[in-house]
Short mmCIF file of C-alpha atoms and ligand atoms in Angstrom, two decimals:
data_model
loop_
_atom_site.label_atom_id
_atom_site.label_comp_id
_atom_site.label_asym_id
_atom_site.label_seq_id
_atom_site.Cartn_x
_atom_site.Cartn_y
_atom_site.Cartn_z
CA MET R 22 109.40 78.54 97.87
CA ARG R 23 108.76 80.77 94.91
CA THR R 24 106.15 78.70 93.12
CA PHE R 25 103.36 76.25 93.85
CA ALA R 26 105.64 73.49 92.51
CA ASP R 27 108.12 74.37 95.30
CA VAL R 28 105.29 74.26 97.84
CA LYS R 29 104.13 70.87 96.63
CA LYS R 30 107.67 69.54 96.82
CA ALA R 31 107.94 70.75 100.41
CA ILE R 32 104.64 69.05 101.28
CA ALA R 33 105.76 65.82 99.60
CA SER R 34 108.93 65.89 101.71
CA GLY R 35 106.87 65.95 104.88
CA LYS R 36 106.23 69.64 105.60
CA SER R 37 102.74 70.63 106.68
CA VAL R 38 100.78 73.57 105.32
CA THR R 39 100.94 74.96 108.85
CA ASP R 40 104.78 74.84 108.67
CA LEU R 41 104.76 76.60 105.31
CA LEU R 42 102.35 79.25 106.53
CA GLU R 43 104.66 79.98 109.47
CA VAL R 44 107.57 80.46 107.05
CA TYR R 45 105.54 83.03 105.12
CA LEU R 46 104.36 84.73 108.32
CA GLY R 47 107.98 85.04 109.43
CA ARG R 48 109.00 86.54 106.11
CA ILE R 49 106.16 89.04 106.22
CA ALA R 50 107.25 90.13 109.69
CA ASP R 51 110.84 90.54 108.45
CA SER R 52 109.70 92.56 105.43
CA SER R 53 107.45 95.09 107.12
CA HIS R 54 109.61 97.91 105.69
CA LEU R 55 108.16 97.07 102.25
CA ASN R 56 104.68 98.00 103.53
CA SER R 57 103.10 95.45 101.27
CA PHE R 58 100.64 93.87 103.75
CA LEU R 59 98.05 96.12 105.37
CA GLU R 60 96.88 93.28 107.57
CA VAL R 61 97.89 89.69 108.12
CA PHE R 62 94.95 87.37 108.80
CA GLU R 63 96.99 85.24 111.20
CA GLU R 64 94.14 83.64 113.04
CA SER R 65 91.95 82.65 110.11
CA ALA R 66 94.98 81.63 108.02
CA ARG R 67 96.28 79.33 110.76
CA GLU R 68 92.86 77.81 111.11
CA GLN R 69 92.60 77.25 107.36
CA ALA R 70 96.08 75.70 107.31
CA ARG R 71 95.10 73.24 110.05
CA THR R 72 91.96 72.28 108.14
CA VAL R 73 93.94 71.76 104.92
CA ASP R 74 96.53 69.65 106.76
CA ALA R 75 93.72 67.41 108.00
CA LYS R 76 92.33 67.15 104.47
CA ILE R 77 95.77 66.26 103.08
CA ALA R 78 96.05 63.54 105.73
CA ASN R 79 92.73 61.98 104.75
CA GLY R 80 93.17 62.47 101.01
CA THR R 81 90.39 65.00 100.41
CA ALA R 82 92.45 68.15 99.79
CA GLY R 83 91.58 70.45 96.88
CA ARG R 84 93.75 71.56 93.99
CA LEU R 85 95.27 74.53 95.77
CA ALA R 86 96.18 72.77 99.00
CA GLY R 87 99.31 74.47 100.32
CA MET R 88 98.98 77.58 98.22
CA VAL R 89 99.18 80.67 100.43
CA ILE R 90 97.55 83.69 98.82
CA GLY R 91 97.46 87.40 99.60
CA ILE R 92 94.57 89.49 98.33
CA LYS R 93 94.52 93.10 97.18
CA ASP R 94 92.75 95.33 99.65
CA ASN R 95 89.81 95.88 97.29
CA LEU R 96 88.57 92.29 97.47
CA CYS R 97 85.95 91.33 100.02
CA TYR R 98 86.54 88.43 102.40
CA LYS R 99 83.72 87.87 104.87
CA GLY R 100 84.47 88.83 108.44
CA HIS R 101 87.72 90.56 107.48
CA LYS R 102 88.44 94.24 107.02
CA VAL R 103 88.68 95.75 103.54
CA SER R 104 89.56 99.40 102.91
CA ALA R 105 90.59 99.90 99.24
CA SER R 106 93.57 101.60 100.95
CA SER R 107 91.26 104.50 101.76
CA LYS R 108 90.46 106.30 104.96
CA ILE R 109 86.81 106.46 103.90
CA LEU R 110 86.32 102.73 104.54
CA GLU R 111 87.86 102.95 108.00
CA GLY R 112 86.70 100.08 110.20
CA PHE R 113 84.58 98.47 107.47
CA GLU R 114 84.31 94.68 107.50
CA SER R 115 83.22 92.60 104.51
CA LEU R 116 79.75 91.11 104.73
CA TYR R 117 80.43 88.52 102.05
CA THR R 118 83.34 86.97 100.17
CA ALA R 119 84.27 87.84 96.57
CA THR R 120 83.52 84.96 94.19
CA ALA R 121 87.16 84.81 93.04
CA VAL R 122 88.40 84.53 96.63
CA GLN R 123 85.71 82.00 97.56
CA ARG R 124 86.72 79.75 94.66
CA LEU R 125 90.33 79.77 95.87
CA ILE R 126 89.18 78.85 99.38
CA ASN R 127 86.97 76.08 97.99
CA GLU R 128 90.12 74.51 96.51
CA ASP R 129 91.90 74.80 99.88
CA ALA R 130 94.08 77.85 99.38
CA VAL R 131 94.99 79.73 102.55
CA ILE R 132 94.24 83.48 102.51
CA ILE R 133 97.09 85.10 104.41
CA GLY R 134 96.17 88.79 104.41
CA ARG R 135 95.25 91.92 102.54
CA LEU R 136 97.71 93.81 100.41
CA ASN R 137 98.31 97.53 100.11
CA CYS R 138 97.31 99.27 96.87
CA ASP R 139 96.59 102.71 95.48
CA GLU R 140 93.41 104.17 96.96
CA PHE R 141 90.43 102.66 95.10
CA ALA R 142 92.96 101.18 92.64
CA MET R 143 93.71 104.63 91.20
CA GLY R 144 97.39 105.06 90.52
CA SER R 145 100.50 103.64 88.89
CA SER R 146 103.00 103.69 91.74
CA ASN R 147 101.20 102.72 94.94
CA GLU R 148 101.98 106.17 96.31
CA ASN R 149 98.24 106.97 96.53
CA SER R 150 97.51 104.64 99.44
CA ALA R 151 96.16 106.22 102.62
CA PHE R 152 98.50 103.82 104.43
CA GLY R 153 101.79 104.87 102.86
CA PRO R 154 103.66 103.80 99.74
CA VAL R 155 104.73 100.23 99.02
CA LYS R 156 108.42 99.74 98.26
CA ASN R 157 109.89 97.74 95.43
CA ALA R 158 111.43 94.56 96.85
CA ILE R 159 114.35 94.72 94.42
CA ASN R 160 115.32 98.21 95.54
CA PRO R 161 113.21 99.88 98.24
CA GLU R 162 113.96 103.38 96.95
CA PHE R 163 111.81 102.56 93.94
CA VAL R 164 108.05 102.14 93.51
CA PRO R 165 106.64 98.68 92.78
CA GLY R 166 104.14 100.15 90.30
CA GLY R 167 100.43 100.36 90.91
CA SER R 168 97.76 100.10 91.69
CA SER R 169 98.32 96.49 92.87
CA GLY R 170 101.79 97.35 94.23
CA GLY R 171 101.41 95.39 97.47
CA SER R 172 100.47 92.25 95.53
CA ALA R 173 103.46 92.60 93.19
CA THR R 174 105.90 93.22 96.03
CA ALA R 175 104.52 90.28 98.02
CA ILE R 176 105.28 87.94 95.12
CA ALA R 177 108.66 89.45 94.26
CA ALA R 178 109.70 89.13 97.92
CA ASN R 179 108.17 85.62 98.32
CA LEU R 180 105.82 86.68 101.10
CA CYS R 181 103.11 84.34 99.76
CA THR R 182 102.83 81.84 96.90
CA ALA R 183 100.47 83.96 94.81
CA ALA R 184 98.53 87.18 95.11
CA LEU R 185 95.38 88.62 93.62
CA GLY R 186 95.23 92.04 92.06
CA SER R 187 92.78 93.95 89.92
CA ASP R 188 93.48 95.54 86.55
CA THR R 189 91.41 98.44 85.24
CA GLY R 190 94.12 100.06 83.15
CA GLY R 191 97.22 98.04 83.88
CA SER R 192 97.24 97.61 87.63
CA ILE R 193 98.32 93.98 87.41
CA ARG R 194 100.64 94.12 84.41
CA GLN R 195 102.52 97.36 85.13
CA PRO R 196 103.52 96.35 88.70
CA ALA R 197 104.36 92.86 87.40
CA SER R 198 106.75 94.51 84.94
CA PHE R 199 108.31 96.69 87.67
CA THR R 200 108.86 93.74 90.02
CA GLY R 201 109.84 90.89 87.68
CA THR R 202 106.70 88.85 88.33
CA VAL R 203 104.03 87.27 86.11
CA GLY R 204 100.79 89.32 85.97
CA LEU R 205 97.69 88.20 84.10
CA LYS R 206 94.62 90.25 83.24
CA PRO R 207 91.95 87.93 81.85
CA THR R 208 89.35 88.86 79.25
CA TYR R 209 86.76 91.27 80.63
CA GLY R 210 84.10 89.02 82.17
CA ARG R 211 86.24 85.89 82.46
CA ILE R 212 86.39 86.19 86.27
CA SER R 213 83.42 87.41 88.27
CA ARG R 214 83.80 90.89 89.76
CA TYR R 215 81.41 90.10 92.61
CA GLY R 216 83.06 91.31 95.79
CA LEU R 217 85.61 93.50 94.02
CA ILE R 218 85.21 97.13 95.11
CA ALA R 219 84.32 98.78 91.83
CA TYR R 220 86.48 101.46 90.24
CA ALA R 221 85.37 101.47 86.57
CA SER R 222 82.98 98.58 86.13
CA SER R 223 83.28 98.16 82.36
CA PHE R 224 87.09 97.85 82.71
CA ASP R 225 87.77 96.10 86.04
CA GLN R 226 89.12 92.54 86.06
CA ILE R 227 90.62 90.43 88.84
CA GLY R 228 93.78 88.47 88.08
CA PRO R 229 96.77 86.69 89.63
CA PHE R 230 100.39 87.65 90.37
CA THR R 231 102.73 84.65 90.45
CA ASN R 232 106.33 83.61 89.96
CA SER R 233 105.47 81.19 87.14
CA VAL R 234 103.08 80.97 84.19
CA GLU R 235 101.93 77.58 85.43
CA ASP R 236 100.67 79.09 88.68
CA ALA R 237 98.85 81.90 86.85
CA ALA R 238 97.15 79.28 84.63
CA LEU R 239 96.00 77.20 87.58
CA LEU R 240 94.63 80.19 89.47
CA LEU R 241 92.77 81.44 86.42
CA GLU R 242 91.24 78.01 85.92
CA VAL R 243 90.01 77.95 89.50
CA MET R 244 88.63 81.51 89.54
CA ALA R 245 87.12 81.83 86.04
CA GLY R 246 83.57 81.11 84.99
CA ALA R 247 79.95 82.13 85.26
CA ASP R 248 78.59 83.58 88.47
CA ASP R 249 74.98 84.29 89.39
CA PHE R 250 76.15 87.36 91.32
CA ASP R 251 77.78 89.09 88.33
CA ALA R 252 75.78 89.35 85.12
CA THR R 253 78.89 90.47 83.21
CA ALA R 254 80.75 87.26 84.10
CA SER R 255 80.86 85.17 80.94
CA THR R 256 79.03 81.86 80.77
CA ARG R 257 81.57 80.44 78.31
CA ASP R 258 83.20 77.19 79.34
CA VAL R 259 86.42 77.50 81.27
CA GLU R 260 89.27 75.74 79.51
CA ARG R 261 91.88 73.59 81.22
CA TYR R 262 94.44 76.38 81.31
CA SER R 263 96.73 74.28 83.48
CA ASP R 264 97.05 71.60 80.76
CA GLU R 265 100.09 72.20 78.67
CA SER R 266 99.93 72.16 74.88
CA GLU R 267 102.38 73.44 72.32
CA GLU R 268 101.42 75.51 69.34
CA SER R 269 103.68 76.50 66.52
CA GLY R 270 103.34 78.64 63.43
CA LEU R 271 101.85 81.47 65.45
CA ARG R 272 101.36 84.91 63.95
CA ILE R 273 102.45 87.76 66.18
CA ALA R 274 101.94 91.48 65.60
CA VAL R 275 104.37 93.89 67.23
CA LEU R 276 102.78 97.32 67.61
CA LYS R 277 105.12 99.59 65.70
CA GLU R 278 104.21 102.86 67.39
CA SER R 279 104.73 101.44 70.88
CA TYR R 280 108.04 99.88 69.93
CA GLU R 281 109.26 103.09 68.31
CA MET R 282 107.86 105.50 70.89
CA ASP R 283 110.46 108.03 72.01
CA GLY R 284 110.00 107.30 75.68
CA THR R 285 110.58 103.54 75.30
CA ASP R 286 113.87 102.66 76.96
CA PRO R 287 116.42 101.41 74.38
CA GLU R 288 117.39 98.43 76.55
CA ILE R 289 113.76 97.33 76.69
CA ARG R 290 113.59 97.64 72.91
CA THR R 291 116.71 95.49 72.55
CA CYS R 292 115.16 92.82 74.74
CA ILE R 293 111.96 92.91 72.66
CA ASP R 294 114.17 92.40 69.57
CA HIS R 295 115.67 89.37 71.23
CA THR R 296 112.18 87.98 71.99
CA ILE R 297 111.15 88.54 68.38
CA ASP R 298 114.24 86.63 67.18
CA GLU R 299 113.46 83.74 69.51
CA LEU R 300 109.85 83.60 68.35
CA LYS R 301 110.91 83.61 64.72
CA ALA R 302 113.57 80.95 65.30
CA ALA R 303 110.83 78.76 66.79
CA GLY R 304 108.90 78.92 63.52
CA ASN R 305 106.46 81.74 64.27
CA THR R 306 105.74 84.77 62.11
CA VAL R 307 106.42 88.17 63.63
CA ASP R 308 105.42 91.39 61.82
CA PHE R 309 105.49 95.03 62.76
CA VAL R 310 101.94 96.34 62.52
CA SER R 311 100.85 99.95 62.69
CA PHE R 312 98.26 100.93 65.28
CA PRO R 313 98.28 104.72 64.97
CA TYR R 314 95.99 105.43 67.94
CA LEU R 315 98.48 105.48 70.75
CA ASP R 316 97.74 109.17 71.46
CA TYR R 317 94.04 108.46 72.02
CA ILE R 318 94.37 105.54 74.36
CA VAL R 319 95.21 107.25 77.66
CA PRO R 320 92.77 110.22 77.23
CA THR R 321 89.90 107.90 76.30
CA TYR R 322 90.68 105.70 79.27
CA TYR R 323 90.64 108.66 81.68
CA VAL R 324 87.39 110.15 80.33
CA LEU R 325 85.55 106.84 80.63
CA THR R 326 87.03 105.49 83.85
CA THR R 327 86.61 108.75 85.78
CA ALA R 328 82.97 108.86 84.64
CA GLU R 329 82.38 105.34 85.93
CA ALA R 330 84.35 106.03 89.11
CA SER R 331 82.34 109.17 89.94
CA SER R 332 79.21 107.05 89.81
CA ASN R 333 80.64 104.01 91.64
CA LEU R 334 82.19 106.05 94.43
CA SER R 335 79.03 108.04 95.14
CA ARG R 336 78.03 105.30 97.61
CA PHE R 337 80.82 106.38 99.96
CA ASP R 338 78.91 109.21 101.56
CA GLY R 339 79.76 109.05 105.26
CA VAL R 340 76.40 107.38 105.93
CA HIS R 341 76.43 103.94 104.36
CA TYR R 342 80.03 102.92 104.96
CA GLY R 343 83.07 103.55 107.11
CA TYR R 344 84.36 106.99 107.93
CA ARG R 345 82.15 109.88 109.00
CA SER R 346 83.43 113.36 109.77
CA ASN R 347 83.16 114.42 113.41
CA GLU R 348 82.84 118.04 112.40
CA ALA R 349 79.75 117.63 110.24
CA LYS R 350 76.37 119.20 111.07
CA GLY R 351 73.34 118.13 109.06
CA VAL R 352 73.00 115.84 106.05
CA GLU R 353 74.69 117.87 103.33
CA ASP R 354 77.56 118.82 105.58
CA THR R 355 78.02 115.13 106.48
CA TYR R 356 78.40 114.20 102.83
CA LYS R 357 80.73 117.06 102.05
CA LYS R 358 83.02 116.83 105.05
CA SER R 359 83.14 113.02 105.16
CA ARG R 360 84.03 112.81 101.48
CA SER R 361 86.56 115.68 101.64
CA GLU R 362 88.28 114.20 104.67
CA GLY R 363 87.88 110.53 103.73
CA PHE R 364 89.06 110.50 100.10
CA GLY R 365 92.64 111.24 99.09
CA ALA R 366 93.63 113.90 96.53
CA GLU R 367 93.82 111.61 93.48
CA VAL R 368 90.45 110.01 94.16
CA GLN R 369 88.85 113.45 94.60
CA ARG R 370 90.45 114.64 91.36
CA ARG R 371 88.95 111.69 89.48
CA ILE R 372 85.50 112.03 91.02
CA MET R 373 85.47 115.67 89.94
CA ALA R 374 86.76 114.89 86.44
CA GLY R 375 84.19 112.12 86.08
CA THR R 376 81.35 114.28 87.31
CA PHE R 377 82.39 116.92 84.79
CA VAL R 378 82.52 114.60 81.77
CA LEU R 379 79.06 113.28 82.66
CA SER R 380 77.53 116.70 83.33
CA HIS R 381 74.78 118.20 81.25
CA GLY R 382 76.32 120.17 78.39
CA TYR R 383 79.61 118.24 78.40
CA TYR R 384 78.28 114.69 78.25
CA ASP R 385 78.27 114.51 74.45
CA ALA R 386 81.59 116.24 74.05
CA TYR R 387 83.43 113.95 76.49
CA TYR R 388 81.63 110.84 77.68
CA ALA R 389 79.72 110.02 74.48
CA LYS R 390 82.78 110.85 72.37
CA GLY R 391 84.93 108.66 74.60
CA GLN R 392 82.55 105.74 74.06
CA LYS R 393 82.81 106.21 70.30
CA VAL R 394 86.60 106.25 70.41
CA ARG R 395 86.51 103.11 72.55
CA ARG R 396 84.43 101.43 69.85
CA VAL R 397 86.90 102.45 67.14
CA LEU R 398 89.81 101.11 69.20
CA GLN R 399 87.94 97.84 69.67
CA GLU R 400 87.24 97.52 65.96
CA LYS R 401 90.81 98.32 64.95
CA THR R 402 92.13 95.81 67.47
CA ASN R 403 89.73 93.15 66.18
CA GLU R 404 91.10 93.80 62.69
CA ILE R 405 94.60 92.94 63.94
CA PHE R 406 93.25 89.70 65.44
CA GLU R 407 91.75 88.73 62.08
CA GLN R 408 95.31 88.30 60.85
CA TYR R 409 97.32 87.65 63.99
CA ASP R 410 97.11 85.42 67.05
CA PHE R 411 98.84 87.78 69.45
CA ILE R 412 99.90 91.35 69.89
CA LEU R 413 103.30 91.88 71.47
CA LEU R 414 104.55 95.12 73.03
CA PRO R 415 106.49 96.24 76.08
CA THR R 416 104.45 96.25 79.28
CA THR R 417 105.95 99.55 80.35
CA PRO R 418 108.14 102.07 78.50
CA THR R 419 110.65 102.15 81.36
CA THR R 420 111.67 100.35 84.53
CA ALA R 421 110.37 101.45 87.95
CA PHE R 422 110.95 105.03 89.03
CA LYS R 423 111.98 106.35 92.43
CA ILE R 424 109.39 107.02 95.12
CA GLY R 425 108.40 110.68 94.75
CA GLU R 426 110.03 111.04 91.33
CA VAL R 427 106.88 111.38 89.20
CA GLY R 428 105.03 114.32 90.73
CA ASP R 429 102.82 115.35 87.86
CA SER R 430 99.46 113.54 87.40
CA ILE R 431 99.61 113.56 83.61
CA ALA R 432 103.11 112.05 83.63
CA MET R 433 101.76 109.42 86.02
CA TYR R 434 98.78 108.68 83.74
CA LEU R 435 101.17 108.14 80.84
CA GLN R 436 102.79 105.28 82.73
CA ASP R 437 99.87 103.19 81.51
CA ILE R 438 100.30 103.95 77.84
CA PHE R 439 100.90 100.31 76.86
CA THR R 440 98.52 98.64 79.28
CA VAL R 441 95.21 100.53 78.99
CA HIS R 442 94.72 99.26 75.43
CA ALA R 443 93.67 95.79 76.58
CA ASN R 444 91.24 97.27 79.12
CA LEU R 445 89.58 99.53 76.56
CA THR R 446 89.09 96.53 74.28
CA GLY R 447 88.52 93.88 76.97
CA ASN R 448 91.23 91.56 75.61
CA PRO R 449 93.22 89.23 77.87
CA ALA R 450 96.84 90.28 78.42
CA ILE R 451 99.83 89.06 80.36
CA SER R 452 103.09 90.61 81.49
CA LEU R 453 106.05 88.25 81.66
CA PRO R 454 109.40 89.12 83.23
CA LEU R 455 111.60 89.83 80.24
CA GLY R 456 114.91 90.89 81.60
CA GLN R 457 116.98 92.98 83.88
CA HIS R 458 118.03 96.47 82.95
CA SER R 459 121.61 97.66 83.49
CA ASN R 460 120.13 99.78 86.29
CA GLY R 461 119.40 96.50 88.12
CA LEU R 462 115.62 96.69 87.82
CA PRO R 463 113.39 94.21 85.99
CA PHE R 464 110.93 94.88 83.18
CA GLY R 465 108.30 92.89 81.34
CA VAL R 466 107.02 92.04 77.91
CA GLN R 467 103.29 92.09 77.26
CA LEU R 468 101.25 89.74 75.11
CA ILE R 469 97.62 90.42 74.25
CA ALA R 470 95.35 87.69 72.85
CA ASN R 471 91.94 87.65 71.23
CA HIS R 472 88.92 87.64 73.55
CA PHE R 473 88.68 84.47 75.67
CA GLU R 474 91.87 83.01 74.20
CA GLU R 475 93.55 82.73 77.58
CA GLN R 476 94.52 79.14 76.77
CA ARG R 477 96.65 80.24 73.86
CA LEU R 478 98.01 83.21 75.78
CA ILE R 479 99.20 80.83 78.48
CA ASN R 480 100.64 78.39 75.95
CA ILE R 481 102.82 80.99 74.28
CA SER R 482 103.82 82.39 77.68
CA ARG R 483 104.96 78.95 78.79
CA GLN R 484 106.95 78.58 75.59
CA LEU R 485 108.77 81.85 76.20
CA GLU R 486 109.34 80.94 79.83
CA LYS R 487 110.82 77.57 78.86
CA LYS R 488 113.14 79.08 76.31
CA GLY R 489 114.48 81.27 79.05
CA VAL R 490 113.48 84.37 77.11
CA VAL R 491 111.53 85.33 80.15
CA HIS R 492 112.75 84.55 83.62
CA GLU R 493 110.99 82.52 86.20
N1 LIG B 17 97.15 103.35 86.67
C1 LIG B 17 95.81 103.29 86.14
C2 LIG B 17 94.92 104.25 86.88
O1 LIG B 17 95.41 104.94 87.68
C3 LIG B 17 95.30 101.89 86.20
C4 LIG B 17 94.70 101.55 87.49
C5 LIG B 17 94.15 100.15 87.53
O2 LIG B 17 94.34 99.35 86.61
N2 LIG B 17 93.38 99.91 88.56
O3 LIG B 17 93.76 104.33 86.66
#
């Protein structure tokens, strides 16, 4: 039961959604060593499954009937706990449901539980969770990537049919690459962020992890679209992403500097070569295009996202939400001690960096400059899309690393070198499982499309999947 097609087949052969849910619950229990689920919503999931079974019986079931979905622990689901994998939200229960999650429920998906992630979605390895690291299902000595590591592992290990993640700088695509799953980050504003715990609001996007492009397309179609609760959610029409259509004669730009970068694993490069050959053989044009800004991408991302994070996370003050220090005396002491005890080291580092880049005297030198660089990157990327339909590059320079292997924060930040581009520019991007390295671990290829061209991004992804260039 890797895909929704498998689930539908099982239902057609007489299985109930309740039966399928029990299979997943059993698998989750057997895979607790992976630490991917922080909580299983057994009671509400079983109740949903029963309701969906009744709807199937009377012919009123929605489009996602039988799909069992895990959600990243930064998405709100009314009446259920949410913690952003942080101690500071200890005991907090959602007061409302995220629009993206609600739309899945409206189409009769079953929400099975919440998935471990890096604290407040800050990290590239899922080692920054207050509830312990997630393990890579392919080899548990390795990280699954981050920050949506629990979501990626859940899909790689078939613990649910699909999972939601969020992607601010690569947190869907990088773990998808490390786990051999499909990870889609839509255009900024394509899916409402209402009910997503904010990290960097001008970057954050919700998206699916799946074992097939078809499933990613369907989930996007269900979740996308305008929302009165999020003014940045686009009012553009949502296309029928799940309808298949073939396009040929596509123009694809391979980013030369990423391809040639010293740290890019030679086996990944060889696999990219193979993909290029396949695309050319199918009648598409593939050119190497220079984008000489690779060195600016990660620093710009960290100046701007830490600034936004320092503002967004100021609400966690020991008074409004969750954890409060027992030691504290007086108002100021409550803020200081609750925040020092409640936030982990990486989150504190980013709040401090963000406060610094926004501070009087440094604002122009860092934050305002960062915004200007972001604009240049957007313009230069738009120039590529004037001539090309897609940008192709590796998702990650390497395969997954061992738990504990990358100790240095800067080295960790550089893990995102190929993914943050699409967040700085807001473009939609997907990571598709490209191959298996001789070290036994998977890795992905990334395609970026022009703004709101998810339909085309999905079409080309399906084509690559069908050709067997990427692996379902
Ligand atoms: N790894 C990046 C970071 O730590 C991206 C995180 C994300 O996309 N949420 O910020």
